[in-house]
Tab-separated table of C-alpha atoms in Angstrom:
chain	number	residue	atom	x	y	z
A	1324	UNK	CA	-88.077	97.412	-160.965
A	1325	UNK	CA	-90.660	99.741	-162.692
A	1326	UNK	CA	-92.847	99.339	-158.999
A	1327	UNK	CA	-89.287	101.105	-158.144
A	1328	UNK	CA	-89.487	103.656	-160.056
A	1329	UNK	CA	-93.409	104.705	-159.062
A	1330	UNK	CA	-92.506	104.764	-155.488
A	1331	UNK	CA	-89.246	106.753	-156.062
A	1332	UNK	CA	-91.330	109.406	-158.391
A	1333	UNK	CA	-93.936	109.658	-155.333
A	1334	UNK	CA	-90.622	110.392	-152.898
A	1335	UNK	CA	-89.416	113.051	-155.120
A	1336	UNK	CA	-92.633	114.860	-155.444
A	1337	UNK	CA	-94.600	113.992	-152.496
A	1338	UNK	CA	-96.338	115.398	-150.643
A	1339	UNK	CA	-99.538	115.845	-152.638
A	1340	UNK	CA	-101.636	114.444	-155.545
A	1341	UNK	CA	-98.248	113.533	-157.558
A	1342	UNK	CA	-97.551	110.697	-154.409
A	1343	UNK	CA	-101.472	109.682	-154.638
A	1344	UNK	CA	-100.776	109.407	-159.081
A	1345	UNK	CA	-97.556	107.538	-158.479
A	1346	UNK	CA	-99.183	104.727	-155.977
A	1347	UNK	CA	-102.416	104.359	-158.721
A	1348	UNK	CA	-99.690	104.021	-161.646
A	1349	UNK	CA	-97.875	101.105	-159.735
A	1350	UNK	CA	-100.976	99.877	-159.185
A	1351	UNK	CA	-101.829	99.902	-162.540
A	1352	UNK	CA	-98.642	98.307	-163.636
A	1353	UNK	CA	-98.390	95.720	-161.285
A	1354	UNK	CA	-102.507	94.445	-162.631
A	1355	UNK	CA	-101.547	94.491	-165.899
A	1356	UNK	CA	-98.617	92.347	-165.281
A	1357	UNK	CA	-99.961	89.918	-162.399
A	1358	UNK	CA	-99.659	86.553	-163.397
A	1359	UNK	CA	-102.508	83.435	-162.533
A	1360	UNK	CA	-103.342	82.665	-158.690
A	1361	UNK	CA	-101.816	86.033	-157.780
A	1362	UNK	CA	-103.399	89.066	-155.921
A	1363	UNK	CA	-102.720	92.286	-154.634
A	1364	UNK	CA	-102.224	93.625	-151.192
A	1365	UNK	CA	-105.845	95.097	-150.426
A	1366	UNK	CA	-104.246	97.800	-148.122
A	1367	UNK	CA	-105.548	101.424	-148.013
A	1368	UNK	CA	-103.872	104.580	-149.350
A	1369	UNK	CA	-102.994	105.127	-145.119
A	1370	UNK	CA	-100.728	101.657	-146.285
A	1371	UNK	CA	-99.124	102.762	-149.173
A	1372	UNK	CA	-98.302	106.314	-147.827
A	1373	UNK	CA	-96.898	104.259	-144.406
A	1374	UNK	CA	-95.008	102.076	-146.982
A	1375	UNK	CA	-93.457	105.555	-148.818
A	1376	UNK	CA	-92.624	106.732	-145.551
A	1377	UNK	CA	-90.652	103.335	-144.174
A	1378	UNK	CA	-89.161	102.814	-147.792
A	1379	UNK	CA	-85.824	104.832	-147.295
A	1380	UNK	CA	-85.244	103.278	-144.002
A	1381	UNK	CA	-85.790	100.139	-145.556
A	1382	UNK	CA	-83.262	101.485	-148.367
A	1383	UNK	CA	-80.703	102.648	-146.047
A	1384	UNK	CA	-80.959	100.318	-143.542
A	1385	UNK	CA	-79.487	102.326	-140.561
A	1386	UNK	CA	-82.144	100.530	-138.154
A	1387	UNK	CA	-82.340	97.067	-136.959
A	1388	UNK	CA	-85.842	96.926	-138.373
A	1389	UNK	CA	-84.982	97.617	-141.938
A	1390	UNK	CA	-82.409	94.760	-141.787
A	1391	UNK	CA	-82.078	91.123	-142.102
A	1392	UNK	CA	-83.759	89.762	-138.873
A	1393	UNK	CA	-81.354	88.576	-136.105
A	1394	UNK	CA	-82.262	87.042	-133.212
A	1395	UNK	CA	-79.068	88.627	-131.485
A	1396	UNK	CA	-80.673	92.111	-132.503
A	1397	UNK	CA	-84.284	91.584	-131.256
A	1398	UNK	CA	-82.546	89.913	-128.474
A	1399	UNK	CA	-80.326	93.383	-127.720
A	1400	UNK	CA	-83.645	95.799	-128.274
A	1401	UNK	CA	-85.249	93.594	-126.254
A	1402	UNK	CA	-82.806	93.904	-122.934
A	1403	UNK	CA	-82.960	97.485	-123.521
A	1404	UNK	CA	-86.782	98.167	-123.484
A	1405	UNK	CA	-87.187	95.651	-120.824
A	1406	UNK	CA	-84.246	96.474	-118.662
A	1407	UNK	CA	-83.482	92.931	-117.850
A	1408	UNK	CA	-81.499	90.094	-119.495
A	1409	UNK	CA	-82.573	87.011	-118.098
A	1410	UNK	CA	-84.427	85.256	-120.845
A	1411	UNK	CA	-85.136	82.342	-118.268
A	1412	UNK	CA	-84.998	78.904	-120.354
A	1413	UNK	CA	-83.578	78.633	-123.553
A	1414	UNK	CA	-86.261	77.130	-125.033
A	1415	UNK	CA	-87.790	80.107	-126.626
A	1416	UNK	CA	-84.384	79.884	-128.995
A	1417	UNK	CA	-85.359	77.697	-131.566
A	1418	UNK	CA	-88.808	78.899	-131.824
A	1419	UNK	CA	-87.436	82.450	-132.556
A	1420	UNK	CA	-84.938	81.557	-134.795
A	1421	UNK	CA	-87.412	79.015	-136.902
A	1422	UNK	CA	-89.989	82.388	-137.228
A	1423	UNK	CA	-86.859	84.639	-138.205
A	1424	UNK	CA	-85.771	82.397	-140.486
A	1425	UNK	CA	-89.283	82.031	-142.435
A	1426	UNK	CA	-89.546	86.191	-142.068
A	1427	UNK	CA	-85.937	86.494	-143.831
A	1428	UNK	CA	-87.616	84.647	-146.690
A	1429	UNK	CA	-89.952	86.798	-147.486
A	1430	UNK	CA	-90.080	89.694	-149.947
A	1431	UNK	CA	-91.934	91.980	-147.204
A	1432	UNK	CA	-92.924	95.786	-147.693
A	1433	UNK	CA	-91.181	98.527	-145.534
A	1434	UNK	CA	-94.089	98.441	-143.759
A	1435	UNK	CA	-94.269	94.831	-143.071
A	1436	UNK	CA	-91.002	94.585	-141.816
A	1437	UNK	CA	-91.265	96.922	-139.254
A	1438	UNK	CA	-94.434	95.228	-138.103
A	1439	UNK	CA	-92.376	92.236	-138.093
A	1440	UNK	CA	-89.801	93.964	-136.495
A	1441	UNK	CA	-91.906	95.303	-133.975
A	1442	UNK	CA	-94.378	92.065	-133.588
A	1443	UNK	CA	-90.983	89.850	-131.809
A	1444	UNK	CA	-89.640	92.470	-130.273
A	1445	UNK	CA	-92.715	92.925	-128.171
A	1446	UNK	CA	-92.800	88.913	-127.813
A	1447	UNK	CA	-89.539	88.867	-126.595
A	1448	UNK	CA	-89.587	92.037	-124.151
A	1449	UNK	CA	-93.007	90.728	-122.854
A	1450	UNK	CA	-91.078	87.351	-122.274
A	1451	UNK	CA	-88.270	89.197	-120.456
A	1452	UNK	CA	-90.443	91.259	-118.497
A	1453	UNK	CA	-92.522	88.078	-117.131
A	1454	UNK	CA	-89.800	86.231	-116.171
A	1455	UNK	CA	-87.944	89.321	-114.478
A	1456	UNK	CA	-91.273	90.027	-112.277
A	1457	UNK	CA	-91.949	86.163	-111.400
A	1458	UNK	CA	-88.259	85.728	-110.109
A	1459	UNK	CA	-89.299	89.153	-107.999
A	1460	UNK	CA	-92.585	87.592	-107.374
A	1461	UNK	CA	-92.591	84.028	-106.733
A	1462	UNK	CA	-96.039	84.092	-104.752
A	1463	UNK	CA	-97.394	85.066	-108.093
A	1464	UNK	CA	-97.410	80.999	-109.197
A	1465	UNK	CA	-97.725	79.347	-106.005
A	1466	UNK	CA	-101.641	79.005	-106.113
A	1467	UNK	CA	-102.665	76.185	-108.376
A	1468	UNK	CA	-104.929	76.493	-111.049
A	1469	UNK	CA	-108.064	75.373	-111.182
A	1470	UNK	CA	-108.792	73.108	-113.981
A	1471	UNK	CA	-109.655	75.260	-116.863
A	1472	UNK	CA	-111.886	75.236	-120.192
A	1473	UNK	CA	-110.234	74.803	-123.444
A	1474	UNK	CA	-111.842	75.968	-126.547
A	1475	UNK	CA	-110.218	74.652	-129.736
A	1476	UNK	CA	-110.902	73.896	-133.686
A	1477	UNK	CA	-109.987	74.529	-137.173
A	1478	UNK	CA	-110.319	78.035	-137.410
A	1479	UNK	CA	-113.178	80.074	-138.529
A	1480	UNK	CA	-115.572	76.979	-136.930
A	1481	UNK	CA	-116.868	79.139	-133.781
A	1482	UNK	CA	-114.085	78.842	-131.751
A	1483	UNK	CA	-113.945	82.552	-130.934
A	1484	UNK	CA	-118.127	83.182	-130.858
A	1485	UNK	CA	-118.334	80.208	-128.348
A	1486	UNK	CA	-115.251	81.409	-126.066
A	1487	UNK	CA	-116.432	84.676	-125.854
A	1488	UNK	CA	-120.186	82.796	-124.736
A	1489	UNK	CA	-118.125	81.180	-122.666
A	1490	UNK	CA	-116.376	83.986	-121.036
A	1491	UNK	CA	-120.027	85.892	-119.968
A	1492	UNK	CA	-120.529	83.606	-116.819
A	1493	UNK	CA	-119.795	85.867	-113.897
A	1494	UNK	CA	-117.865	82.735	-112.254
A	1495	UNK	CA	-115.290	82.240	-114.881
A	1496	UNK	CA	-112.000	84.257	-115.647
A	1497	UNK	CA	-110.767	85.189	-119.014
A	1498	UNK	CA	-107.392	86.350	-120.847
A	1499	UNK	CA	-108.555	89.860	-122.205
A	1500	UNK	CA	-105.827	90.946	-125.253
A	1501	UNK	CA	-104.157	93.685	-123.247
A	1502	UNK	CA	-103.863	91.146	-120.641
A	1503	UNK	CA	-101.931	88.323	-122.900
A	1504	UNK	CA	-100.049	91.366	-124.921
A	1505	UNK	CA	-97.826	92.711	-122.061
A	1506	UNK	CA	-99.117	90.630	-118.886
A	1507	UNK	CA	-96.478	91.606	-116.214
A	1508	UNK	CA	-97.122	94.424	-114.668
A	1509	UNK	CA	-95.602	97.867	-115.294
A	1510	UNK	CA	-96.898	99.688	-112.399
A	1511	UNK	CA	-97.409	97.374	-109.740
A	1512	UNK	CA	-97.997	99.791	-107.299
A	1513	UNK	CA	-100.923	101.230	-109.518
A	1514	UNK	CA	-103.472	98.467	-111.102
A	1515	UNK	CA	-105.685	100.870	-112.778
A	1516	UNK	CA	-102.605	103.178	-114.059
A	1517	UNK	CA	-101.104	99.695	-115.450
A	1518	UNK	CA	-104.481	98.440	-117.204
A	1519	UNK	CA	-105.206	101.502	-118.535
A	1520	UNK	CA	-102.251	102.075	-120.327
A	1521	UNK	CA	-101.942	98.844	-121.444
A	1522	UNK	CA	-105.275	98.801	-122.890
A	1523	UNK	CA	-104.999	102.349	-124.659
A	1524	UNK	CA	-101.783	101.094	-125.958
A	1525	UNK	CA	-103.135	97.313	-127.308
A	1526	UNK	CA	-106.025	99.466	-129.195
A	1527	UNK	CA	-104.496	102.509	-130.818
A	1528	UNK	CA	-102.185	98.990	-131.962
A	1529	UNK	CA	-105.210	97.740	-132.987
A	1530	UNK	CA	-106.863	100.907	-134.715
A	1531	UNK	CA	-103.898	101.087	-136.710
A	1532	UNK	CA	-104.102	97.715	-138.326
A	1533	UNK	CA	-107.578	98.605	-139.023
A	1534	UNK	CA	-106.410	101.481	-141.126
A	1535	UNK	CA	-104.254	99.476	-143.150
A	1536	UNK	CA	-106.653	96.871	-143.455
A	1537	UNK	CA	-109.878	97.307	-142.664
A	1538	UNK	CA	-111.175	94.095	-143.711
A	1539	UNK	CA	-109.775	91.787	-141.180
A	1540	UNK	CA	-113.070	93.497	-138.734
A	1541	UNK	CA	-115.259	91.631	-140.777
A	1542	UNK	CA	-113.476	88.270	-140.526
A	1543	UNK	CA	-112.188	88.564	-137.292
A	1544	UNK	CA	-113.476	90.681	-134.278
A	1545	UNK	CA	-110.512	92.135	-132.135
A	1546	UNK	CA	-109.976	94.863	-129.181
A	1547	UNK	CA	-108.228	95.378	-126.512
A	1548	UNK	CA	-111.020	94.384	-124.050
A	1549	UNK	CA	-111.988	91.190	-125.993
A	1550	UNK	CA	-111.454	87.517	-124.662
A	1551	UNK	CA	-108.137	86.737	-126.983
A	1552	UNK	CA	-106.528	83.558	-127.827
A	1553	UNK	CA	-103.498	81.763	-125.653
A	1554	UNK	CA	-101.393	82.223	-128.886
A	1555	UNK	CA	-100.645	86.007	-127.767
A	1556	UNK	CA	-98.846	84.915	-124.506
A	1557	UNK	CA	-97.491	81.224	-126.120
A	1558	UNK	CA	-95.913	83.904	-128.578
A	1559	UNK	CA	-93.201	84.615	-125.845
A	1560	UNK	CA	-91.539	80.861	-126.679
A	1561	UNK	CA	-93.549	80.529	-130.013
A	1562	UNK	CA	-93.952	83.687	-132.388
A	1563	UNK	CA	-96.706	82.529	-134.038
A	1564	UNK	CA	-97.985	86.100	-134.476
A	1565	UNK	CA	-99.725	87.677	-138.103
A	1566	UNK	CA	-96.665	87.841	-139.719
A	1567	UNK	CA	-95.571	84.073	-139.328
A	1568	UNK	CA	-98.464	82.375	-138.885
A	1569	UNK	CA	-99.500	81.991	-142.690
A	1570	UNK	CA	-96.039	80.636	-143.280
A	1571	UNK	CA	-95.994	77.658	-140.817
A	1572	UNK	CA	-95.483	74.247	-142.428
A	1573	UNK	CA	-96.130	70.780	-139.958
A	1574	UNK	CA	-92.393	69.720	-139.955
A	1575	UNK	CA	-91.863	70.756	-136.338
A	1576	UNK	CA	-94.937	69.771	-134.505
A	1577	UNK	CA	-93.824	67.064	-133.784
A	1578	UNK	CA	-89.561	68.143	-133.419
A	1579	UNK	CA	-90.745	70.266	-130.316
A	1580	UNK	CA	-91.435	69.601	-127.179
A	1581	UNK	CA	-94.259	71.654	-126.970
A	1582	UNK	CA	-94.733	71.347	-123.356
A	1583	UNK	CA	-92.625	73.542	-122.293
A	1584	UNK	CA	-94.168	76.849	-123.841
A	1585	UNK	CA	-97.736	75.914	-122.449
A	1586	UNK	CA	-96.014	75.716	-118.826
A	1587	UNK	CA	-94.666	79.145	-119.665
A	1588	UNK	CA	-98.764	79.693	-120.730
A	1589	UNK	CA	-99.698	78.618	-117.362
A	1590	UNK	CA	-97.338	80.574	-115.444
A	1591	UNK	CA	-99.263	83.389	-116.928
A	1592	UNK	CA	-102.434	82.582	-115.950
A	1593	UNK	CA	-101.622	81.895	-112.788
A	1594	UNK	CA	-99.842	85.493	-112.382
A	1595	UNK	CA	-102.645	86.993	-114.034
A	1596	UNK	CA	-104.898	85.235	-111.741
A	1597	UNK	CA	-102.679	86.208	-108.580
A	1598	UNK	CA	-102.872	89.584	-109.831
A	1599	UNK	CA	-106.331	90.118	-109.787
A	1600	UNK	CA	-107.891	88.293	-107.329
A	1601	UNK	CA	-109.378	85.758	-109.205
A	1602	UNK	CA	-107.827	82.532	-108.287
A	1603	UNK	CA	-110.797	80.596	-107.216
A	1604	UNK	CA	-112.449	81.035	-110.772
A	1605	UNK	CA	-112.116	79.027	-113.715
A	1606	UNK	CA	-110.044	80.132	-116.794
A	1607	UNK	CA	-111.718	79.819	-120.273
A	1608	UNK	CA	-109.389	79.793	-122.770
A	1609	UNK	CA	-109.486	79.341	-126.504
A	1610	UNK	CA	-106.945	79.079	-129.511
A	1611	UNK	CA	-107.769	77.103	-132.682
A	1612	UNK	CA	-103.540	76.108	-132.805
A	1613	UNK	CA	-104.579	74.179	-129.678
A	1614	UNK	CA	-105.773	71.132	-131.992
A	1615	UNK	CA	-102.650	70.113	-132.657
A	1616	UNK	CA	-101.266	69.687	-128.926
A	1617	UNK	CA	-104.556	67.754	-126.483
A	1618	UNK	CA	-101.995	65.609	-125.598
A	1619	UNK	CA	-99.548	68.552	-124.258
A	1620	UNK	CA	-102.179	70.293	-122.964
A	1621	UNK	CA	-103.214	67.599	-120.901
A	1622	UNK	CA	-99.910	66.588	-119.864
A	1623	UNK	CA	-99.196	70.405	-118.355
A	1624	UNK	CA	-102.668	71.465	-116.594
A	1625	UNK	CA	-104.036	69.962	-113.851
A	1626	UNK	CA	-106.388	66.925	-113.837
A	1627	UNK	CA	-109.723	67.563	-115.173
A	1628	UNK	CA	-108.957	70.223	-117.782
A	1629	UNK	CA	-112.242	70.082	-120.541
A	1630	UNK	CA	-111.650	70.528	-124.118
A	1631	UNK	CA	-114.073	71.570	-126.550
A	1632	UNK	CA	-113.164	70.692	-129.994
A	1633	UNK	CA	-115.863	72.513	-132.530
A	1634	UNK	CA	-116.532	71.277	-136.029
A	1635	UNK	CA	-117.320	72.845	-139.356
A	1636	UNK	CA	-117.645	71.635	-142.751
A	1637	UNK	CA	-113.778	72.110	-143.880
A	1638	UNK	CA	-114.887	73.285	-147.399
A	1639	UNK	CA	-116.642	76.082	-145.353
A	1640	UNK	CA	-114.114	76.746	-142.692
A	1641	UNK	CA	-110.689	76.584	-144.639
A	1642	UNK	CA	-111.745	78.979	-147.167
A	1643	UNK	CA	-112.988	81.402	-144.706
A	1644	UNK	CA	-109.171	80.640	-142.833
A	1645	UNK	CA	-107.323	81.554	-146.258
A	1646	UNK	CA	-109.156	84.629	-146.542
A	1647	UNK	CA	-108.016	85.432	-143.030
A	1648	UNK	CA	-104.216	84.501	-143.492
A	1649	UNK	CA	-104.330	86.910	-147.026
A	1650	UNK	CA	-105.179	89.387	-145.241
A	1651	UNK	CA	-102.189	88.737	-142.546
A	1652	UNK	CA	-99.660	88.679	-145.843
A	1653	UNK	CA	-101.235	91.836	-147.211
A	1654	UNK	CA	-100.212	93.646	-144.297
A	1655	UNK	CA	-96.443	92.443	-144.796
A	1656	UNK	CA	-95.964	91.547	-148.196
A	1657	UNK	CA	-94.004	93.592	-150.967
A	1658	UNK	CA	-95.203	92.079	-154.028
A	1659	UNK	CA	-98.432	89.741	-154.824
A	1660	UNK	CA	-99.802	87.486	-152.508
A	1661	UNK	CA	-99.302	83.604	-154.120
A	1662	UNK	CA	-102.960	82.623	-153.448
A	1663	UNK	CA	-101.972	78.923	-154.858
A	1664	UNK	CA	-99.196	78.731	-152.291
A	1665	UNK	CA	-101.207	80.223	-149.903
A	1666	UNK	CA	-103.819	77.813	-149.759
A	1667	UNK	CA	-101.641	74.360	-149.961
A	1668	UNK	CA	-99.520	75.834	-146.899
A	1669	UNK	CA	-102.721	76.109	-145.084
A	1670	UNK	CA	-104.336	72.947	-146.084
A	1671	UNK	CA	-101.411	70.945	-145.369
A	1672	UNK	CA	-100.503	72.930	-141.710
A	1673	UNK	CA	-104.217	72.340	-140.923
A	1674	UNK	CA	-104.095	68.614	-142.143
A	1675	UNK	CA	-101.366	67.742	-139.433
A	1676	UNK	CA	-103.691	69.338	-137.079
A	1677	UNK	CA	-106.507	67.297	-137.579
A	1678	UNK	CA	-104.513	64.068	-137.423
A	1679	UNK	CA	-103.088	64.979	-134.047
A	1680	UNK	CA	-105.796	65.816	-132.714
A	1681	UNK	CA	-107.609	62.672	-133.699
A	1682	UNK	CA	-104.397	60.872	-132.239
A	1683	UNK	CA	-104.652	62.657	-128.947
A	1684	UNK	CA	-108.376	62.289	-128.419
A	1685	UNK	CA	-108.364	58.337	-129.394
A	1686	UNK	CA	-105.881	58.997	-127.034
A	1687	UNK	CA	-107.919	60.132	-124.263
A	1688	UNK	CA	-111.631	61.692	-124.534
A	1689	UNK	CA	-112.530	62.117	-121.307
A	1690	UNK	CA	-113.479	65.703	-119.580
A	1691	UNK	CA	-113.783	66.624	-123.502
A	1692	UNK	CA	-117.149	68.018	-125.641
A	1693	UNK	CA	-118.043	68.476	-129.740
A	1694	UNK	CA	-119.713	71.200	-130.830
A	1695	UNK	CA	-121.074	71.891	-134.456
A	1696	UNK	CA	-121.060	75.024	-135.875
A	1697	UNK	CA	-124.397	74.775	-137.575
A	1698	UNK	CA	-125.763	73.871	-133.886
A	1699	UNK	CA	-123.561	76.517	-131.815
A	1700	UNK	CA	-125.136	79.207	-134.963
A	1701	UNK	CA	-128.546	77.912	-134.746
A	1702	UNK	CA	-128.777	78.210	-130.813
A	1703	UNK	CA	-126.048	79.399	-129.009
A	1704	UNK	CA	-127.614	79.437	-125.857
A	1705	UNK	CA	-128.751	75.938	-125.917
A	1706	UNK	CA	-125.405	74.739	-126.817
A	1707	UNK	CA	-124.036	76.591	-123.816
A	1708	UNK	CA	-126.804	74.873	-121.488
A	1709	UNK	CA	-125.271	71.097	-123.158
A	1710	UNK	CA	-122.119	71.938	-122.801
A	1711	UNK	CA	-122.573	72.878	-118.888
A	1712	UNK	CA	-124.859	69.728	-118.723
A	1713	UNK	CA	-122.156	67.572	-119.982
A	1714	UNK	CA	-119.679	69.176	-117.706
A	1715	UNK	CA	-121.814	69.313	-114.798
A	1716	UNK	CA	-121.122	73.170	-114.681
A	1717	UNK	CA	-123.779	75.138	-112.609
A	1718	UNK	CA	-125.588	77.302	-114.886
A	1719	UNK	CA	-126.776	80.203	-112.960
A	1720	UNK	CA	-130.099	83.082	-113.726
A	1721	UNK	CA	-127.061	85.566	-113.865
A	1722	UNK	CA	-125.223	83.854	-116.733
A	1723	UNK	CA	-128.877	83.079	-118.381
A	1724	UNK	CA	-129.519	86.913	-118.457
A	1725	UNK	CA	-125.577	87.992	-119.838
A	1726	UNK	CA	-126.363	85.201	-122.635
A	1727	UNK	CA	-129.569	86.202	-123.709
A	1728	UNK	CA	-128.401	90.360	-124.013
A	1729	UNK	CA	-125.661	88.841	-126.158
A	1730	UNK	CA	-128.093	86.964	-128.274
A	1731	UNK	CA	-130.118	90.221	-128.615
A	1732	UNK	CA	-126.881	92.192	-129.483
A	1733	UNK	CA	-126.181	89.790	-132.224
A	1734	UNK	CA	-129.529	89.201	-133.557
A	1735	UNK	CA	-129.409	93.282	-134.073
A	1736	UNK	CA	-125.937	93.153	-135.492
């Protein structure tokens, strides 16, 4: 309650020094009353000011983003944005209802409510636009996908590093962040304009996140042009986005049929390949969450699909993952971060993921490879060469040169 009075003081006396004073007093009060295994959200002054800006809206609840979230409200806003009401199959309903239920149980800050609403709304809007585009352009998914390669493993085990090394091969195709964020063309007659506008929009959003939680850059490299993980696209069916990822539990891993979202993801990849004339190139894909769905990947994607599982001591990877999830929470939460609960949920979910992966690899280990984090970091080029030899892929001089340039850049920091 005292914290609310400090915020109110800032609203009445802002802008100026008194606003900053109110924020500082609020932080001091929370520090003095903080319990064990609790941590204050590490957000910048810009983040604090954004919360002050949204506080009246959150109090009056005039806009859907600041009311109790419902799928109906999200769908209504998405339809208006996408100018389409065809969501396709209804599988997405259970995924979004589950995510909404998790969000509504949290005590989000005003900024957190806005980000959560915007995150789910953009996944639904993207879904509508993809469904509409594929309905009007059926040829986009007529060309069969070449067998791709999936990089998976516990988060913080080198999946991103390996993915981006593999993506340097000029003969492969990888999904960029801006492509997965909004896959269907907005300007189909002007691909250059379409890509430039999407790229700028996504990068502006990433830059905004960094102004709120700048520590995220040291934990996970993000950028509109970077090779991105599949979860952004799969989020059109199951919104495992930053505001929900740290809340997930193992309960739905076995209950849901995960082949449907993977089938929809494959259509997105076919569409992207068709629109960029890259159907003759192998997709290089990555997402730690694939770890729990190897069986579903093999059932949906073409025969010959490769799987690479990265490995690192969990005593090192899990604390690093918790740090990332803590940062996600700090973007959204209105109160202190419950570090003990965060650690327990993280351990439960990813323990279940490993068990599922073990079962799937026991059933079939064909077309798969295992990479140790220590070997990858010590000798990245040698590790890539071993993977290529194991899968019988051509390792070209051009690719070798690109890897060496990357290695030099990494060595320079």
